[in-house]
JSON list of C-alpha atoms and ligand atoms in Angstrom, two decimals:
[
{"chain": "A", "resi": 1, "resn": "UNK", "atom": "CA", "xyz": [64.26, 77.65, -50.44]},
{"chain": "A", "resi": 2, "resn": "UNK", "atom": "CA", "xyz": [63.39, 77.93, -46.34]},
{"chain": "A", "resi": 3, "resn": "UNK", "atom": "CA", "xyz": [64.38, 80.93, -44.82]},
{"chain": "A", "resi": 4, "resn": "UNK", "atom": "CA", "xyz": [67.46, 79.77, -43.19]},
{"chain": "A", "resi": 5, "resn": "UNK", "atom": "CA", "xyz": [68.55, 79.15, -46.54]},
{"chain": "A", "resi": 6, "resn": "UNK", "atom": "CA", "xyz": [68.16, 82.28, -48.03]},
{"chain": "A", "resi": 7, "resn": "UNK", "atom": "CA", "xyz": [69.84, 84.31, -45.31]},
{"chain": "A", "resi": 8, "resn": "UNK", "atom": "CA", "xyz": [72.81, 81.45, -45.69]},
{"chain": "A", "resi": 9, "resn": "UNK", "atom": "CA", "xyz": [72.92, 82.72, -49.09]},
{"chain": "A", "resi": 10, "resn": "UNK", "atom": "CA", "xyz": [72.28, 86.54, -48.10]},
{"chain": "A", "resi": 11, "resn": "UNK", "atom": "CA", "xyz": [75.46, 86.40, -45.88]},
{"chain": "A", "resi": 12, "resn": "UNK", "atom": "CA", "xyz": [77.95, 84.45, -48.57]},
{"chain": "A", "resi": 13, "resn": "UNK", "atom": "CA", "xyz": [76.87, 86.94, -51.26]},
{"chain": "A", "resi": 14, "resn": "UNK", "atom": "CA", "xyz": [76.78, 90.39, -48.92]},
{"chain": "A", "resi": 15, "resn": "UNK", "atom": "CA", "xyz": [80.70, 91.15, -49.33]},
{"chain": "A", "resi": 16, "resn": "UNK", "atom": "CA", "xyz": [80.14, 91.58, -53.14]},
{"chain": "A", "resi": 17, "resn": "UNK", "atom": "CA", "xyz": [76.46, 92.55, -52.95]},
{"chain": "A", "resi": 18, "resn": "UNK", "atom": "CA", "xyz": [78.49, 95.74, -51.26]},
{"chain": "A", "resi": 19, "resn": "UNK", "atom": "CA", "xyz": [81.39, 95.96, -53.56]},
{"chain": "A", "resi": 20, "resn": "UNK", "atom": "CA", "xyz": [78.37, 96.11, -56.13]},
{"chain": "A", "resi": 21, "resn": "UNK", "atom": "CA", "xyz": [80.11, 92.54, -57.88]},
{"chain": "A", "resi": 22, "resn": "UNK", "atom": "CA", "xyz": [76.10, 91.20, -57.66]},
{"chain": "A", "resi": 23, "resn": "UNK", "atom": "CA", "xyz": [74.62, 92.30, -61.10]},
{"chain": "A", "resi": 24, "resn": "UNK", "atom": "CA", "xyz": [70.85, 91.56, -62.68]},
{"chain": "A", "resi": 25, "resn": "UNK", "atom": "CA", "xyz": [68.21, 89.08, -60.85]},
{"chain": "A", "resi": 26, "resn": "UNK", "atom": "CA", "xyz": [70.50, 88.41, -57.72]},
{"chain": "A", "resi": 27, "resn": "UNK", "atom": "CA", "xyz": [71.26, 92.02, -57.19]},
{"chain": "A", "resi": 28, "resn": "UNK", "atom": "CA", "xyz": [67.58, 92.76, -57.27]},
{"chain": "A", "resi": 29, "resn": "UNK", "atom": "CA", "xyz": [66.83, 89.45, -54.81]},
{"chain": "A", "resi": 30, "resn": "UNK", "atom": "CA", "xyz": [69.31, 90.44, -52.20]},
{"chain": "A", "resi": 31, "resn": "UNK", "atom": "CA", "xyz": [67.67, 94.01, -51.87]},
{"chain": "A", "resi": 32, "resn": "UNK", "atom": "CA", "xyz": [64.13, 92.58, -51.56]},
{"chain": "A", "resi": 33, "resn": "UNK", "atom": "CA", "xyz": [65.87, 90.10, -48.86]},
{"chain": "A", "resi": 34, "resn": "UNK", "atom": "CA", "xyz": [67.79, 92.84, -46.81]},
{"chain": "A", "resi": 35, "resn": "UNK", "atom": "CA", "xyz": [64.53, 95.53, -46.96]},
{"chain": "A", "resi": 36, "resn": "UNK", "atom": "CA", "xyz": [62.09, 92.13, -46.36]},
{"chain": "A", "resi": 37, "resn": "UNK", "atom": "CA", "xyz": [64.27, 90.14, -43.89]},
{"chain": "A", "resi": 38, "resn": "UNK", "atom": "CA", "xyz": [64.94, 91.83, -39.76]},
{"chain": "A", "resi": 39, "resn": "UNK", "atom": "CA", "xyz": [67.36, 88.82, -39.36]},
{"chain": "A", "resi": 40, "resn": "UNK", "atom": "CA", "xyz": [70.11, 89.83, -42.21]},
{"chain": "A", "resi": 41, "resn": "UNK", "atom": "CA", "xyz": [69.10, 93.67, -41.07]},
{"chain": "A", "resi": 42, "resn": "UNK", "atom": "CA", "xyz": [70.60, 92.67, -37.71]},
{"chain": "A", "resi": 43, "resn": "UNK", "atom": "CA", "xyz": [73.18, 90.43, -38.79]},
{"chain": "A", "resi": 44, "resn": "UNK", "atom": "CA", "xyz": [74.19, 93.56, -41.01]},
{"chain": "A", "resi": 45, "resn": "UNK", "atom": "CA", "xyz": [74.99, 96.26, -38.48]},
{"chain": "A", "resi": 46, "resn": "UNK", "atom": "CA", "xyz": [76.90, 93.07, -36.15]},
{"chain": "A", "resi": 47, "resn": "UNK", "atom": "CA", "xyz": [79.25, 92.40, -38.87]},
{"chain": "A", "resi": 48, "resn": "UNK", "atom": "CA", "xyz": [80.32, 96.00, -39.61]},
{"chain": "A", "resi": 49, "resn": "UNK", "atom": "CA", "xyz": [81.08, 96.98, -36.12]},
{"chain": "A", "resi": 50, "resn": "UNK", "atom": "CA", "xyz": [82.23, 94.14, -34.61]},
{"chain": "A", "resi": 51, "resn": "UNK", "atom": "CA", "xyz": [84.88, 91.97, -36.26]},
{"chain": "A", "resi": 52, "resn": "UNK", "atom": "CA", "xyz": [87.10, 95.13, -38.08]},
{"chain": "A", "resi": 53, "resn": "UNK", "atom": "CA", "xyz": [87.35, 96.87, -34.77]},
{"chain": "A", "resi": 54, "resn": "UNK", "atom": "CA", "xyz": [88.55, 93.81, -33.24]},
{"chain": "A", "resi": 55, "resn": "UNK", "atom": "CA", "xyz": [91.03, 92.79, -35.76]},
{"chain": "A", "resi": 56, "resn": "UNK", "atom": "CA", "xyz": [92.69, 96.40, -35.90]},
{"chain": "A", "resi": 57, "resn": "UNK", "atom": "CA", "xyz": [92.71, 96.35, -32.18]},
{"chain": "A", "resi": 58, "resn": "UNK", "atom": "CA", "xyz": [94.63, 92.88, -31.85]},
{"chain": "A", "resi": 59, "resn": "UNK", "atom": "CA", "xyz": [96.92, 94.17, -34.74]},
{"chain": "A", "resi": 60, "resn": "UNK", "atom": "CA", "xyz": [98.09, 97.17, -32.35]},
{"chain": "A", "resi": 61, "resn": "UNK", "atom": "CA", "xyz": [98.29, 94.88, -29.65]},
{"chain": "A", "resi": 62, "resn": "UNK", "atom": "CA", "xyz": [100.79, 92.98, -31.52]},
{"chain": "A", "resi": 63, "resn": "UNK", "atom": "CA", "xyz": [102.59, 95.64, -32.75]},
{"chain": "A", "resi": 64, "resn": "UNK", "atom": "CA", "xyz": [103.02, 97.63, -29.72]},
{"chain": "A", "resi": 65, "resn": "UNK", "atom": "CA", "xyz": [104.31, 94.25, -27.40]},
{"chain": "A", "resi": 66, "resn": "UNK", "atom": "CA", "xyz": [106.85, 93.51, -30.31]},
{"chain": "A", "resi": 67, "resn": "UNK", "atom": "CA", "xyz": [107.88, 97.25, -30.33]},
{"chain": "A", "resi": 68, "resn": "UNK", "atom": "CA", "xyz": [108.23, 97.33, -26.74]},
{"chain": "A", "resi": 69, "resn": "UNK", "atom": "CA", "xyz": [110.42, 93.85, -26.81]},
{"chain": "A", "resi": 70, "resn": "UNK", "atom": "CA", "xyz": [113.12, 95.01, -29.40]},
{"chain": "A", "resi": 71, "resn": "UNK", "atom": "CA", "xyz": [113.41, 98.07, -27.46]},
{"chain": "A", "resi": 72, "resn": "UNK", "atom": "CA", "xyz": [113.84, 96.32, -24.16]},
{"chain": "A", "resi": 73, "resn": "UNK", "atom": "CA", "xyz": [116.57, 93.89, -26.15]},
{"chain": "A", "resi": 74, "resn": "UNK", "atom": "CA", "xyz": [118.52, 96.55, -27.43]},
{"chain": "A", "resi": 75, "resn": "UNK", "atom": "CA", "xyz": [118.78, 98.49, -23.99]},
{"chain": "A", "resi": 76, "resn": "UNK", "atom": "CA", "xyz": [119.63, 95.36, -21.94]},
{"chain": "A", "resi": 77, "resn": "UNK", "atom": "CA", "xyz": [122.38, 94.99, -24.95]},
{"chain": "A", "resi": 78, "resn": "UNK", "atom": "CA", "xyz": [123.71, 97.85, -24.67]},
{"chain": "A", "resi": 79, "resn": "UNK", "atom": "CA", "xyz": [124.25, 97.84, -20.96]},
{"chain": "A", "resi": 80, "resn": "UNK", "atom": "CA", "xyz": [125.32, 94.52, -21.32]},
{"chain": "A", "resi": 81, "resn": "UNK", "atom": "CA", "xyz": [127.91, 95.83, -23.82]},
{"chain": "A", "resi": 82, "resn": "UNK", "atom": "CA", "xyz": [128.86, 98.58, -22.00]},
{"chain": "A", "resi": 83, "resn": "UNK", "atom": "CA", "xyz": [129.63, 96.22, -18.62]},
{"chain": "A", "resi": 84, "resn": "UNK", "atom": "CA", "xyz": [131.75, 93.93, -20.95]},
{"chain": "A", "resi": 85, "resn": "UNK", "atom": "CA", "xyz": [133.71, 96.65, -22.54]},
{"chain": "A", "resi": 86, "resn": "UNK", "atom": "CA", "xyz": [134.37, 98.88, -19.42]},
{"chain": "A", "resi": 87, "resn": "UNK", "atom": "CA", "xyz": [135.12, 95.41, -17.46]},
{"chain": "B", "resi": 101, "resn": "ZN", "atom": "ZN1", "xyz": [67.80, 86.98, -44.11]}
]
């Protein structure tokens, strides 16, 4: 195995390597490669500040346009409703 390799690996296996799902031999080989290797280190902190701030972020985004669209349909309604009933 090169090192690209083993970092490929590192990275498929670090979601359960942190839900503690890696048991025995591999447990033991991703520690060595996350105390031996800078590049996974790195990689590391990236991936837990980046991409869950930015998904919660676009979530609220969403949330808040949709909330503010039903709320402008319902008060154009109800004007509109008003107008046709007082016509
Ligand atoms: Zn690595």
């Amino acid at each position: 195995m090169n090192k690209n390799e083993e970092c490929a690996i590192f990275q498929d296996l670090y979601d359960l390597y942190m839900e503690e799902e890696v048991e025995g031999e591999s447990k033991q080989w991703m520690m060595e490669h996350e105390a031996n290797c800078t590049h996974c280190q790195k990689g590391k902190i990236e991936r837990e500040e980046k991409p869950v701030l930015h998904e919660d972020s676009e979530k609220i985004w969403g949330i808040r346009i949709m909330t503010t669209m039903i709320y402008c349909l319902f008060f154009l309604l109800s004007i509109w409703m008003s107008i046709w009933y007082l016509w």
